[in-house]
Amino acid sequence: MPQTVLLAEDDRAIRHALERALALEGYQVTAVADGVEALAHAHRNPPDVLVLDVMMPGIDGLQVCRVLRAEGDRTPILMLTALVETADRIAGLDAGADDYVVKPFDVEEVFARLRALLRRTSANESATVPDAPKETPPGPSPQASAPAAPAAPGSVPGPSAGSAAGPAAGPVPSERHVTAAGLRMDPQARRAWRGARELELTRTEFELLELLVRNAGIVLDHSTIYDRIWGYDFGPGSKNLAVYVGYLRRKLDEPGAPQLIHTVRGVGYVLRED
């Protein structure tokens, strides 16, 4: 089945040209002229990916993005914008967008970014498929062996009857958690904490932080990060990575606590707790 794209662009010439180009590339495209139509189509027939123009009359692309994210919709979103200032790009990332393309753009760049977003979505879905339930080996009945009921398969055992129980201060560590520098991540549930504080992260922020946590103490260069997170190296002039790192720092950093993500000038970034 062809992958579906919902395109929202108020400029008729751009909309028609991009719709044709995407169709020729093999996508099944629904093209609309404003945010109201985009939300209606997204609710009726959720696409595989959305391409939203930032500046549209009425409900603009940022508002569409905020509404979908507030509803828990994690469909990847690529923003089209004529705004080139860093603050404007951050506004799009704050709204929940996964990536952006600055107008005027080369259609091949749009294709590359869409492929990267869809690859990441496919990889995430494959990684979160639950394992088949394991059979419980035969043994003595719970009444004969212990007064407490056995834990459900796959659950983390709680305190025993003779131990003091209190409110949990944070996530309970398990084998599926990844930890480093005071951070704990659950890739399957796509949740992350610094200490006991849970972090609210977008899809791209989570993947970037997970890459840094899994390689804590190792300096990752820009090309490596672009390839692993976006599947495409946008070149030395791109500010994509710097924008995401800045936004991630704002969510991670705490007053009086050490900074975790460090810039290695001219090379890349490293996660460590100084």
Tab-separated table of C-alpha atoms in Angstrom:
chain	number	residue	atom	x	y	z
A	1	MET	CA	0.000	0.000	0.000
A	2	PRO	CA	1.342	3.499	-0.799
A	3	GLN	CA	2.139	5.675	2.195
A	4	THR	CA	-0.351	8.476	2.750
A	5	VAL	CA	0.504	12.170	3.012
A	6	LEU	CA	-1.796	14.946	4.207
A	7	LEU	CA	-0.568	18.216	2.669
A	8	ALA	CA	-1.886	21.570	3.934
A	9	GLU	CA	-0.677	24.605	1.944
A	10	ASP	CA	-2.683	27.763	1.182
A	11	ASP	CA	-0.556	28.804	-1.820
A	12	ARG	CA	-2.339	27.111	-4.745
A	13	ALA	CA	0.715	26.923	-7.011
A	14	ILE	CA	2.918	25.374	-4.321
A	15	ARG	CA	0.138	23.025	-3.215
A	16	HIS	CA	-0.546	21.703	-6.709
A	17	ALA	CA	3.146	21.371	-7.597
A	18	LEU	CA	4.005	19.542	-4.387
A	19	GLU	CA	0.924	17.339	-4.659
A	20	ARG	CA	1.950	16.241	-8.160
A	21	ALA	CA	5.560	15.670	-7.140
A	22	LEU	CA	4.557	13.554	-4.126
A	23	ALA	CA	2.132	11.518	-6.237
A	24	LEU	CA	4.840	10.843	-8.822
A	25	GLU	CA	7.112	9.752	-5.973
A	26	GLY	CA	4.538	7.087	-5.072
A	27	TYR	CA	2.686	8.699	-2.177
A	28	GLN	CA	-1.083	8.801	-1.860
A	29	VAL	CA	-1.709	12.523	-1.306
A	30	THR	CA	-4.614	14.475	0.151
A	31	ALA	CA	-4.059	18.206	-0.393
A	32	VAL	CA	-6.033	20.904	1.450
A	33	ALA	CA	-5.818	24.686	1.589
A	34	ASP	CA	-6.109	25.468	5.311
A	35	GLY	CA	-5.750	24.167	8.845
A	36	VAL	CA	-9.456	23.521	9.384
A	37	GLU	CA	-9.550	21.085	6.473
A	38	ALA	CA	-6.268	19.546	7.619
A	39	LEU	CA	-7.659	18.753	11.083
A	40	ALA	CA	-10.889	17.371	9.614
A	41	HIS	CA	-9.003	15.020	7.278
A	42	ALA	CA	-6.517	14.012	9.984
A	43	HIS	CA	-9.392	12.999	12.252
A	44	ARG	CA	-11.322	11.124	9.549
A	45	ASN	CA	-8.440	9.369	7.823
A	46	PRO	CA	-5.180	9.607	9.794
A	47	PRO	CA	-2.263	9.797	7.320
A	48	ASP	CA	1.191	8.283	7.650
A	49	VAL	CA	2.761	11.760	7.654
A	50	LEU	CA	1.616	15.389	7.573
A	51	VAL	CA	3.190	18.251	5.609
A	52	LEU	CA	1.959	21.565	7.021
A	53	ASP	CA	2.587	25.122	5.880
A	54	VAL	CA	3.259	27.334	8.895
A	55	MET	CA	1.507	30.468	7.594
A	56	MET	CA	-2.113	29.740	6.667
A	57	PRO	CA	-5.262	31.826	7.188
A	58	GLY	CA	-7.464	30.928	10.133
A	59	ILE	CA	-5.884	27.902	11.807
A	60	ASP	CA	-2.232	27.861	10.799
A	61	GLY	CA	0.190	24.937	10.704
A	62	LEU	CA	1.448	25.538	14.256
A	63	GLN	CA	-2.085	25.406	15.646
A	64	VAL	CA	-2.834	22.208	13.721
A	65	CYS	CA	0.317	20.703	15.171
A	66	ARG	CA	-0.580	21.736	18.748
A	67	VAL	CA	-4.108	20.336	18.474
A	68	LEU	CA	-2.945	16.956	17.184
A	69	ARG	CA	-0.215	16.639	19.807
A	70	ALA	CA	-2.650	17.624	22.580
A	71	GLU	CA	-4.918	14.809	21.372
A	72	GLY	CA	-2.025	12.353	21.660
A	73	ASP	CA	-1.560	12.028	17.886
A	74	ARG	CA	2.107	11.153	17.240
A	75	THR	CA	1.930	11.155	13.427
A	76	PRO	CA	5.202	12.648	12.108
A	77	ILE	CA	4.867	16.256	10.975
A	78	LEU	CA	7.048	18.131	8.485
A	79	MET	CA	6.588	21.909	8.503
A	80	LEU	CA	6.990	24.161	5.458
A	81	THR	CA	8.055	27.660	6.437
A	82	ALA	CA	9.246	30.872	4.840
A	83	LEU	CA	10.450	32.026	8.277
A	84	VAL	CA	14.186	31.525	8.633
A	85	GLU	CA	14.857	32.933	12.111
A	86	THR	CA	15.871	30.437	14.785
A	87	ALA	CA	13.035	31.615	17.061
A	88	ASP	CA	10.503	30.770	14.346
A	89	ARG	CA	11.909	27.284	13.925
A	90	ILE	CA	11.874	26.764	17.689
A	91	ALA	CA	8.189	27.761	17.710
A	92	GLY	CA	7.493	24.939	15.285
A	93	LEU	CA	9.446	22.440	17.380
A	94	ASP	CA	7.673	23.653	20.520
A	95	ALA	CA	4.354	22.990	18.799
A	96	GLY	CA	5.388	19.359	18.292
A	97	ALA	CA	6.717	19.320	14.722
A	98	ASP	CA	9.355	16.712	13.918
A	99	ASP	CA	11.195	18.549	11.139
A	100	TYR	CA	10.936	21.565	8.845
A	101	VAL	CA	11.872	22.727	5.361
A	102	VAL	CA	12.547	26.383	4.608
A	103	LYS	CA	11.000	27.934	1.485
A	104	PRO	CA	12.052	28.069	-1.289
A	105	PHE	CA	12.913	24.395	-1.070
A	106	ASP	CA	14.170	21.687	-3.389
A	107	VAL	CA	11.524	18.967	-3.716
A	108	GLU	CA	14.252	16.328	-3.357
A	109	GLU	CA	14.955	17.668	0.132
A	110	VAL	CA	11.266	17.282	1.008
A	111	PHE	CA	11.381	13.687	-0.229
A	112	ALA	CA	14.523	12.971	1.809
A	113	ARG	CA	13.044	14.369	5.006
A	114	LEU	CA	9.790	12.477	4.527
A	115	ARG	CA	11.698	9.226	3.982
A	116	ALA	CA	13.676	9.841	7.169
A	117	LEU	CA	10.535	10.558	9.219
A	118	LEU	CA	8.760	7.468	7.915
A	119	ARG	CA	11.812	5.244	8.509
A	120	ARG	CA	11.986	6.385	12.109
A	121	THR	CA	8.269	5.792	12.594
A	122	SER	CA	8.550	2.287	11.162
A	123	ALA	CA	11.574	1.514	13.343
A	124	ASN	CA	9.810	2.780	16.476
A	125	GLU	CA	6.724	0.686	15.786
A	126	SER	CA	8.862	-2.414	15.274
A	127	ALA	CA	10.778	-1.750	18.483
A	128	THR	CA	7.627	-1.413	20.581
A	129	VAL	CA	5.867	-4.616	19.455
A	130	PRO	CA	5.272	-6.502	22.736
A	131	ASP	CA	6.910	-9.851	23.223
A	132	ALA	CA	4.731	-12.950	23.304
A	133	PRO	CA	3.699	-13.884	26.850
A	134	LYS	CA	5.962	-16.444	28.451
A	135	GLU	CA	4.602	-19.634	29.928
A	136	THR	CA	4.694	-19.840	33.714
A	137	PRO	CA	6.585	-22.927	34.859
A	138	PRO	CA	4.626	-25.333	37.054
A	139	GLY	CA	5.229	-25.087	40.768
A	140	PRO	CA	3.555	-25.193	44.140
A	141	SER	CA	0.352	-23.268	44.588
A	142	PRO	CA	0.599	-19.742	46.018
A	143	GLN	CA	-1.280	-20.795	49.164
A	144	ALA	CA	1.243	-23.537	49.868
A	145	SER	CA	4.405	-21.554	49.178
A	146	ALA	CA	3.761	-18.017	50.421
A	147	PRO	CA	0.941	-15.883	51.808
A	148	ALA	CA	1.453	-13.205	49.167
A	149	ALA	CA	-0.056	-13.479	45.683
A	150	PRO	CA	2.472	-13.960	42.878
A	151	ALA	CA	3.317	-11.000	40.699
A	152	ALA	CA	1.810	-10.846	37.252
A	153	PRO	CA	4.114	-12.043	34.470
A	154	GLY	CA	6.452	-9.265	33.357
A	155	SER	CA	5.764	-7.024	36.354
A	156	VAL	CA	8.419	-5.637	38.692
A	157	PRO	CA	8.099	-7.245	42.145
A	158	GLY	CA	6.981	-4.848	44.850
A	159	PRO	CA	8.054	-4.801	48.517
A	160	SER	CA	7.462	-7.943	50.557
A	161	ALA	CA	4.903	-8.093	53.311
A	162	GLY	CA	7.596	-7.565	55.939
A	163	SER	CA	9.186	-4.505	54.289
A	164	ALA	CA	8.192	-0.888	54.608
A	165	ALA	CA	6.235	0.365	51.632
A	166	GLY	CA	5.985	4.010	50.694
A	167	PRO	CA	5.200	6.222	47.721
A	168	ALA	CA	7.476	5.725	44.746
A	169	ALA	CA	10.044	8.499	44.266
A	170	GLY	CA	10.406	7.798	40.566
A	171	PRO	CA	10.314	5.072	37.938
A	172	VAL	CA	11.276	1.594	39.060
A	173	PRO	CA	14.450	0.466	37.248
A	174	SER	CA	14.105	-2.546	34.997
A	175	GLU	CA	16.181	-4.352	32.419
A	176	ARG	CA	14.566	-2.416	29.578
A	177	HIS	CA	15.586	0.963	31.039
A	178	VAL	CA	18.618	2.857	29.725
A	179	THR	CA	20.398	5.018	32.295
A	180	ALA	CA	23.237	7.538	32.353
A	181	ALA	CA	24.135	10.799	34.128
A	182	GLY	CA	21.049	10.754	36.331
A	183	LEU	CA	18.735	10.107	33.381
A	184	ARG	CA	16.521	7.061	32.970
A	185	MET	CA	14.751	6.157	29.733
A	186	ASP	CA	12.237	3.483	28.806
A	187	PRO	CA	12.504	3.174	24.992
A	188	GLN	CA	9.557	0.787	24.737
A	189	ALA	CA	7.166	3.115	26.572
A	190	ARG	CA	8.968	6.198	25.170
A	191	ARG	CA	9.244	7.789	28.615
A	192	ALA	CA	12.204	9.535	30.221
A	193	TRP	CA	13.068	10.941	33.639
A	194	ARG	CA	15.738	13.088	35.222
A	195	GLY	CA	15.735	11.855	38.775
A	196	ALA	CA	12.068	11.586	39.750
A	197	ARG	CA	10.931	14.244	37.240
A	198	GLU	CA	9.394	12.895	34.055
A	199	LEU	CA	10.366	14.743	30.887
A	200	GLU	CA	7.825	15.734	28.255
A	201	LEU	CA	9.625	15.062	24.976
A	202	THR	CA	8.627	15.110	21.326
A	203	ARG	CA	9.482	12.157	19.095
A	204	THR	CA	12.714	13.695	17.803
A	205	GLU	CA	13.786	14.947	21.242
A	206	PHE	CA	13.314	11.471	22.702
A	207	GLU	CA	15.352	9.821	19.959
A	208	LEU	CA	18.127	12.396	20.241
A	209	LEU	CA	18.304	12.000	24.019
A	210	GLU	CA	18.267	8.206	23.752
A	211	LEU	CA	21.185	8.326	21.295
A	212	LEU	CA	23.176	10.522	23.686
A	213	VAL	CA	22.317	8.397	26.740
A	214	ARG	CA	23.309	5.155	25.013
A	215	ASN	CA	26.627	6.803	24.090
A	216	ALA	CA	27.202	8.694	27.344
A	217	GLY	CA	30.755	10.034	27.591
A	218	ILE	CA	31.338	9.622	23.849
A	219	VAL	CA	31.533	12.690	21.612
A	220	LEU	CA	29.133	12.208	18.692
A	221	ASP	CA	29.877	14.315	15.631
A	222	HIS	CA	27.192	16.189	13.719
A	223	SER	CA	27.177	13.805	10.761
A	224	THR	CA	26.673	10.758	12.979
A	225	ILE	CA	23.765	12.360	14.827
A	226	TYR	CA	22.095	13.555	11.623
A	227	ASP	CA	22.413	10.110	10.093
A	228	ARG	CA	21.088	8.269	13.172
A	229	ILE	CA	18.206	10.650	13.968
A	230	TRP	CA	17.157	12.086	10.599
A	231	GLY	CA	18.675	9.515	8.251
A	232	TYR	CA	20.049	12.411	6.216
A	233	ASP	CA	23.019	14.784	6.659
A	234	PHE	CA	21.787	18.326	6.046
A	235	GLY	CA	25.313	19.716	5.707
A	236	PRO	CA	27.439	22.124	7.741
A	237	GLY	CA	25.065	25.063	7.260
A	238	SER	CA	22.058	23.367	8.864
A	239	LYS	CA	20.853	24.584	12.269
A	240	ASN	CA	18.442	21.661	12.758
A	241	LEU	CA	20.578	19.854	15.309
A	242	ALA	CA	21.519	22.987	17.267
A	243	VAL	CA	17.851	23.940	17.573
A	244	TYR	CA	16.885	20.501	18.911
A	245	VAL	CA	19.814	20.365	21.339
A	246	GLY	CA	18.909	23.815	22.668
A	247	TYR	CA	15.317	22.822	23.176
A	248	LEU	CA	16.298	19.532	24.819
A	249	ARG	CA	18.602	21.373	27.219
A	250	ARG	CA	15.735	23.603	28.297
A	251	LYS	CA	13.759	20.518	29.290
A	252	LEU	CA	16.667	18.716	30.960
A	253	ASP	CA	18.452	21.452	32.886
A	254	GLU	CA	17.551	22.201	36.498
A	255	PRO	CA	18.637	25.107	38.755
A	256	GLY	CA	21.777	24.182	40.671
A	257	ALA	CA	22.190	20.881	38.779
A	258	PRO	CA	25.025	20.217	36.330
A	259	GLN	CA	24.383	20.608	32.622
A	260	LEU	CA	24.193	17.237	30.914
A	261	ILE	CA	24.564	17.923	27.173
A	262	HIS	CA	27.898	19.547	26.313
A	263	THR	CA	28.995	21.113	23.041
A	264	VAL	CA	32.373	20.085	21.667
A	265	ARG	CA	33.055	23.010	19.378
A	266	GLY	CA	33.613	22.047	15.771
A	267	VAL	CA	32.832	18.382	16.453
A	268	GLY	CA	29.449	17.652	18.022
A	269	TYR	CA	27.846	16.853	21.384
A	270	VAL	CA	28.404	14.591	24.387
A	271	LEU	CA	26.260	13.605	27.366
A	272	ARG	CA	28.082	13.608	30.672
A	273	GLU	CA	27.546	14.818	34.222
A	274	ASP	CA	30.458	17.015	35.282
